[in-house]
Structures are given as C-alpha cells and as structure tokens.
Coordinates of C-alpha atoms in Angstrom, one line a residue:
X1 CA -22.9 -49.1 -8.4
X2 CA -21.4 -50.8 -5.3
X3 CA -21.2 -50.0 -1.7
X4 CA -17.5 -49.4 -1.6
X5 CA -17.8 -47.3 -4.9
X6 CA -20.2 -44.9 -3.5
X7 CA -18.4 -44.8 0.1
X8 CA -15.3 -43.9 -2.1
X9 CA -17.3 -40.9 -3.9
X10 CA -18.7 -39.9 -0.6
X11 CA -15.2 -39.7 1.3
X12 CA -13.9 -37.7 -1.8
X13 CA -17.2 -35.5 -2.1
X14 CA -16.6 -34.9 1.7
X15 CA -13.2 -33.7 1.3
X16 CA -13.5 -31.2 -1.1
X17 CA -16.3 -29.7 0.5
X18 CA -14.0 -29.6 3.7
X19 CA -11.0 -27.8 1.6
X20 CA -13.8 -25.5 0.0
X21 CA -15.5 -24.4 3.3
X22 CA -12.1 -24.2 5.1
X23 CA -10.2 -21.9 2.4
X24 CA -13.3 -19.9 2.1
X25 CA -13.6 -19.2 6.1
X26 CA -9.7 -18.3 6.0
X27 CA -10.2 -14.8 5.4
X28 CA -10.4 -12.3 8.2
X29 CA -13.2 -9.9 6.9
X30 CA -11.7 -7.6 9.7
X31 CA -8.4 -7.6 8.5
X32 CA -8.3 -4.7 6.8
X33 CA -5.5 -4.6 3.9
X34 CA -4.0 -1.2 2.4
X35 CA -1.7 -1.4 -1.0
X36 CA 0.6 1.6 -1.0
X37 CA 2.6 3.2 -4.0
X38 CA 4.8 5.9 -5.1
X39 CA 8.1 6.9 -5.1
X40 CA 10.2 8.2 -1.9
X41 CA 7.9 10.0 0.2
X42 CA 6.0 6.3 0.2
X43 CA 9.1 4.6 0.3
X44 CA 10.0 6.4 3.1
X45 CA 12.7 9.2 3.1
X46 CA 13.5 10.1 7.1
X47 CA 15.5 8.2 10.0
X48 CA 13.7 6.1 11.5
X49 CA 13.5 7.1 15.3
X50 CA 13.2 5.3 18.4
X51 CA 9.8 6.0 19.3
X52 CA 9.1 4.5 15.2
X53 CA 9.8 1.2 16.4
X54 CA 8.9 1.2 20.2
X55 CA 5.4 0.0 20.9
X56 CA 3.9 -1.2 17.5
X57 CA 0.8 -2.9 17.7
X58 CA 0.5 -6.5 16.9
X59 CA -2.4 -6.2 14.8
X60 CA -0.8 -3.6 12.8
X61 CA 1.2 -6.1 10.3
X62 CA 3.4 -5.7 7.1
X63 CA 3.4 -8.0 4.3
X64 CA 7.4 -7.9 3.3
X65 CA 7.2 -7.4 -0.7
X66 CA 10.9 -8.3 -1.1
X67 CA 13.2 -10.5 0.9
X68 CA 15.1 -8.7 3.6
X69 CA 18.0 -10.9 5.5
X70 CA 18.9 -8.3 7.6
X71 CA 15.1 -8.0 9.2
X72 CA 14.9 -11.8 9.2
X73 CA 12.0 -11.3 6.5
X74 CA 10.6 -13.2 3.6
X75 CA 9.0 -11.6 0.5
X76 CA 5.0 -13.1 1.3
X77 CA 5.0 -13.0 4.6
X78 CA 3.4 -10.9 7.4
X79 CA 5.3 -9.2 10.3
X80 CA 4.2 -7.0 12.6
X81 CA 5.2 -4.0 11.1
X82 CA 8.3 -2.2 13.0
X83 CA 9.8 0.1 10.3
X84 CA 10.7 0.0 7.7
X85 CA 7.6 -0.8 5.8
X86 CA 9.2 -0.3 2.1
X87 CA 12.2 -2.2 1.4
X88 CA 14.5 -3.8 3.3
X89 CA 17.1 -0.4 4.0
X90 CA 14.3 2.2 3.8
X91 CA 13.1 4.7 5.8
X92 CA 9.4 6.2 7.9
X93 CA 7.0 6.3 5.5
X94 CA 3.2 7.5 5.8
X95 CA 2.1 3.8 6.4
X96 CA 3.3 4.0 9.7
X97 CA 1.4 6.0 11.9
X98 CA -1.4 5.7 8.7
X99 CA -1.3 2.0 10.3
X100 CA -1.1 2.9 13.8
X101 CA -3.4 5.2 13.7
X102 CA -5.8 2.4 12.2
X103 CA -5.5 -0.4 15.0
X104 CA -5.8 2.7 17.7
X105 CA -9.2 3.4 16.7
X106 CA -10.5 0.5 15.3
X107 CA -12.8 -2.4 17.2
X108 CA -9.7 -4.6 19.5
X109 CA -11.0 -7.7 16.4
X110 CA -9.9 -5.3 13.8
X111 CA -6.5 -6.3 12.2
X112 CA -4.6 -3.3 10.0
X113 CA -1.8 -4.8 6.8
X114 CA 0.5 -2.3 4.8
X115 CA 1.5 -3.6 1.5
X116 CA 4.1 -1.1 0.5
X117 CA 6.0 -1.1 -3.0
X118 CA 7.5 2.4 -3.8
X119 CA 10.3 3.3 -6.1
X120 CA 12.3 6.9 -5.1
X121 CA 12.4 9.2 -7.4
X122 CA 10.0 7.3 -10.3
X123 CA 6.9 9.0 -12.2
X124 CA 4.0 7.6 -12.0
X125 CA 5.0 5.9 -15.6
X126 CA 6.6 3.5 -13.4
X127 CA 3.2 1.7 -12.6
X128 CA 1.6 1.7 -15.9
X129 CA 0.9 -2.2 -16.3
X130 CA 1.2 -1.8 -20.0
X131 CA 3.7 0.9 -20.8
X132 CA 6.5 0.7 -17.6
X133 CA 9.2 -1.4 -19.6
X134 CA 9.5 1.4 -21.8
X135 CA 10.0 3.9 -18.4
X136 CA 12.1 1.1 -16.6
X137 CA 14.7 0.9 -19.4
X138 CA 15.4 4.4 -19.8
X139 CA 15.4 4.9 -16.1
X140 CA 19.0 6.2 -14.2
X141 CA 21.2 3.6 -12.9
X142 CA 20.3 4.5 -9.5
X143 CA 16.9 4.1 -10.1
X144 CA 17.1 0.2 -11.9
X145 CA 19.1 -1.2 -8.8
X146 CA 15.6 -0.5 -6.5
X147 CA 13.1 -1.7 -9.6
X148 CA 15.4 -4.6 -10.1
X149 CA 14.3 -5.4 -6.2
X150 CA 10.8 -6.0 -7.3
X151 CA 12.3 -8.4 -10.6
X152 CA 12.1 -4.9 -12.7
X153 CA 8.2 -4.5 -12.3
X154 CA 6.7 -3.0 -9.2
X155 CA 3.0 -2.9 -10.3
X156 CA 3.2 -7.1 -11.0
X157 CA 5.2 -7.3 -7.5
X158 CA 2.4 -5.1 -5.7
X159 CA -0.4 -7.2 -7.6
X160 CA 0.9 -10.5 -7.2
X161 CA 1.7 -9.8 -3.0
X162 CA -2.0 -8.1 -3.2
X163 CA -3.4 -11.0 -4.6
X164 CA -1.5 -13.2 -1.5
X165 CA -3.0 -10.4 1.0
X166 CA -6.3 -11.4 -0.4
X167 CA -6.4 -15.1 1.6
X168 CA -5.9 -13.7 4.4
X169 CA -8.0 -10.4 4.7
X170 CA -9.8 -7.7 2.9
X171 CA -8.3 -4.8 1.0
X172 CA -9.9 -1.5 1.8
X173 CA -8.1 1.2 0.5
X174 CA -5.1 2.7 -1.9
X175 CA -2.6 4.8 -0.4
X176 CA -0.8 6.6 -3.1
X177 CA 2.0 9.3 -2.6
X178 CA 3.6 9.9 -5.8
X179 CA 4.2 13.1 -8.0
X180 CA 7.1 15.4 -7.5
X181 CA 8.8 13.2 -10.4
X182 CA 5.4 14.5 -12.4
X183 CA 5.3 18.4 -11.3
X184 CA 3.5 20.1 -14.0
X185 CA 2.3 16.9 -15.8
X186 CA -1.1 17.8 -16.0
X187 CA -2.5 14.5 -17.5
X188 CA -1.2 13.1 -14.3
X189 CA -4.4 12.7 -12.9
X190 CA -5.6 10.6 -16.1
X191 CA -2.1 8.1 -15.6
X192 CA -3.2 7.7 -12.4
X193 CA -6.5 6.6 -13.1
X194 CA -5.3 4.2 -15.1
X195 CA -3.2 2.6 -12.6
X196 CA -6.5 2.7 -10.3
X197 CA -8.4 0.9 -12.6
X198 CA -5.9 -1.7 -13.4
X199 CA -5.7 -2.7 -9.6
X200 CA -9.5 -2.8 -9.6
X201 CA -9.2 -4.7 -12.3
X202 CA -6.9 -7.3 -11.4
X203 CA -7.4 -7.7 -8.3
X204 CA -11.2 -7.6 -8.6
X205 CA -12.1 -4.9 -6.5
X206 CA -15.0 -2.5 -6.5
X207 CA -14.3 1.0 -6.6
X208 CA -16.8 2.1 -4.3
X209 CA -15.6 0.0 -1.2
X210 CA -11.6 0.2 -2.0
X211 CA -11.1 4.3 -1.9
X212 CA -7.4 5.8 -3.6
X213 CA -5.8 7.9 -0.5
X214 CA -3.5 10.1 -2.4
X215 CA -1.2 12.7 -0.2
X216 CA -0.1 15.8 -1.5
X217 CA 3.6 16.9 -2.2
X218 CA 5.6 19.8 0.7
X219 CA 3.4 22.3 0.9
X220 CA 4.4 25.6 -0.5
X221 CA 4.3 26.6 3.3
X222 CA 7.3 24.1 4.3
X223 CA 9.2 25.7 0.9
X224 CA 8.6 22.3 -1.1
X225 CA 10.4 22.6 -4.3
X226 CA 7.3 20.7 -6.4
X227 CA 4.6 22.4 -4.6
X228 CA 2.9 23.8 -7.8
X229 CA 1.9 19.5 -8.5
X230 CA -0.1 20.2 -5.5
X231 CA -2.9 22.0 -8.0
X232 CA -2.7 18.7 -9.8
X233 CA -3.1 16.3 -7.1
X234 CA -6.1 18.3 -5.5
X235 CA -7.8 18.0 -9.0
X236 CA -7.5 14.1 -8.9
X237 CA -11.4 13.4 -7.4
X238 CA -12.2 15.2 -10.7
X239 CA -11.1 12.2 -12.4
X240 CA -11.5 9.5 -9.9
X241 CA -14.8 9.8 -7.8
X242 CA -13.4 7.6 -5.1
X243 CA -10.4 9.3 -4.6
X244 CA -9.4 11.3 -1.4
X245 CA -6.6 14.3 -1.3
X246 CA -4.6 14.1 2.1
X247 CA -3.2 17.6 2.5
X248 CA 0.4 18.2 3.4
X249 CA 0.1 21.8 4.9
X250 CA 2.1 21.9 7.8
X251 CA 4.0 19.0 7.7
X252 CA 7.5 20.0 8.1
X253 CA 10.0 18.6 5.8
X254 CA 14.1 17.7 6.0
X255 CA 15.6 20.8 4.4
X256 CA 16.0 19.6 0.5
X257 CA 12.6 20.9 0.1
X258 CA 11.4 17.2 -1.7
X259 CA 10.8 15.1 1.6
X260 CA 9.5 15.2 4.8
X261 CA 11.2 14.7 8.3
X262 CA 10.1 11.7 10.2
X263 CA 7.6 14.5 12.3
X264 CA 6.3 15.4 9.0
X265 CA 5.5 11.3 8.1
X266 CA 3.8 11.4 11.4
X267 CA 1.3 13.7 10.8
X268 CA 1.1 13.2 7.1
X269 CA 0.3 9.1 8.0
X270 CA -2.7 10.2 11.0
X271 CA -3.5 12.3 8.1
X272 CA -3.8 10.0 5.9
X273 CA -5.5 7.3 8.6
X274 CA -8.2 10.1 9.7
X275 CA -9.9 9.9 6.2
X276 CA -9.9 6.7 6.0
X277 CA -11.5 6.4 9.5
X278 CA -14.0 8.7 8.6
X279 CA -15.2 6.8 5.8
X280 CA -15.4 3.4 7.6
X281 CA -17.9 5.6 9.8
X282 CA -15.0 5.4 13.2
X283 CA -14.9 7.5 15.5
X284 CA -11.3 8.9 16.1
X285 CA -10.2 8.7 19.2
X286 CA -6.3 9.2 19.1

C-alpha cells in the first residue's frame, strides 16, 4: 500500500470520525423534550389572552408539528413557543404554563420543548398505531379536516416530529389529556397503555426515565359533564407504573361544562409542571 493510498484512508477515516463525534455531541442533554396528546383540552380550547403571549421565555420552545403561514412557522422547526402550541388556529392549552412553569424553576442551562399533536373531540382510538385507520375513517367530517392536518395519522406525525426532537434534546415526559370522548370506557386505561408502550417503543425510550403526565377531565366541582371518566383516569398508575394523575379540582372551566377557561389551563399546566418538577428532584420556586 502506498503513501497517497493510506493518506487517502486516513483523510476519510478522519472525517467520519468528525461527522460521528459532532452529530453525537449535538444533543442538549438539558433540553428537556415533552410529547403531548389528546383531544381539545390538549389542543387547547380557551382565547388566548394577552398575558399568554407576553413575556415567554426563550428557552421554553415549541416544535411546530404542522405548517402554520399565518405564525410564519414550519412543520420541524423550533420557535419559542408564544401560543398557540397545537395547531396553527388553536387555542391555551396545558403546555403553556406546564412549559413556563418548567424554564422558571429549572437551572438558567436548562432548555424546556412542547411537542403538541391533539385532535378535539377524538377517543383515545385515535392514537392506536395499529387500529386508528379504522377510527379515522368513521370519524365526523369535522373531525377528518384537523386529522387530515397531521396527513390523516397523528400518532406517526407526533413519532416522526419526536423522533426530529430527539437530535436536538432529550425527551422526559408524556403529557396526555384525553378522555371525555372515552367517559365510561373502562378499558381506557389498557388503550392507553398501549399507546405508552408504542412511544416507548418507537422512540426507544425507557419507561422509568420518560413518565406519562395524564390530567384529569372538569372536576365534578366545576359541573364537568364527563366528570365520572375521572374514576378512570385516577385508576391509570394501576396499569401503567410510571404514570402520574394531574387533578383538575378547582380549575374553572368555560360554561359548556367539557373545557376549561384559559384560568383553568393555567393552573391545570403549573399543575401539570409541579409533578414533573418533583420527580426531577427541583425545587419549585414559582
């Protein structure tokens, strides 16, 4: 072998060990990453307000899972995340002040990204990897324009941004708030187990270091018309270990009796935020 050969090897030896190292160190291990589901409690139901958009921390960021012209956003992309969080006409959603709760209390390195991907109105059916063309098809025509945002598949559209999310940082949690669609179901629990698992699975997570965050429904003490599915949704750690109930008592919702006002997204996010502080062992502060 001749001097020029091996020079040649060595340059080429050199530069994949440069495009190895430098993809590897492109990861933020404190950029924290949050995938959030449901239908339109997550999506986000109230006005957003003045104060929503007034003072958002740049480390709290939003990866857009859709294109939206009218925000000047691509589907991919992070943006510091001024609602809305959902789609591109939605509303306050938990993942707001769930997000600014986060980058409030966390160390000044600490980044905070949302991944929201909500359908209003869907079951949880809606997710099931295997089973949600069946669901999507015989959904109401209301219903297909929003899954037809996400190419007629939310779960692949949350996966495949997730998966994009995963360059750049680490994901940490699952903040679900789905289940008035559901009320009664009680093999709810089990579907949403296997959603869980599937984004484990895919994604290649480890249960014990990505929790599932899972809000109740209005409270029976804000007159919320699927309040009994609250029974249901507390049960859910009886099925999934890793999973964490965020209660809703309290939270004051629009006057339909199914969603929240924005106050009520407010407290239901810090809600939401405090147990997740808790178990990365912060100290909450505000």
């Amino acid at each position: 072998m001749n001097y020029t050969t091996l020079q040649r090897r060595s340059s080429l030896l050199c530069t994949a060990l440069l495009f190895m190292f430098s993809h590897s160190f492109s990861q933020n291990s404190k950029f924290y990453i949050f995938l959030c589901l449901g239908q339109s409690n997550m999506e986000g139901n109230a006005r957003i307000e003045p104060q929503d958009t007034t003072d958002v921390n740049r480390r709290f960021q939003v990866m857009e899972a859709v294109d939206c012209p009218n925000l000047n956003r691509v589907k991919g992309q992070w943006y510091t995340a001024v609602p809305p969080l959902c789609r591109c006409k939605t509303g306050l959603t938990p993942a707001d002040y769930f997000g600014r709760t986060l980058v409030a209390n966390l160390p000044k390195d600490a980044k905070v990204g949302v991944i929201n991907v909500a359908v209003g109105g869907c079951k949880i059916e809606l997710f099931d990897k295997n089973n949600y063309q069946v669901y999507a098809d015989t959904a109401p025509v209301w219903m297909k324009g929003m899954i037809k945002e996400y190419d007629g598949n939310p779960y692949a559209r949350l996966v495949e941004m997730a998966k994009l999310a995963q360059k750049d940082g680490v994901i940490k949690g699952i903040l679900l708030h789905q289940g008035e669609s559901n009320t009664g179901d009680t093999t709810w629990p089990q579907k949403v187990k296997q959603v869980y698992d599937n984004l484990l699975q895919d994604l290649n997570l480890d249960a014990a270091s990505v929790p599932l965050l899972a809000g109740e429904v209005v409270n029976a003490d804000q007159g919320g018309a699927c309040a009994k599915m609250n029974t249901i949704i507390d049960e859910l750690p009886q099925t999934i270990p890793t999973a964490h109930v965020i209660s809703s008592a309290g939270c004051p919702q629009k006057g339909d009796n199914l969603h929240f006002t924005a106050e009520g997204y407010r407290m239901l996010g810090r809600r939401y935020a405090a147990e997740m502080l808790l178990m990365l062992g912060v100290k909450i502060n505000k």
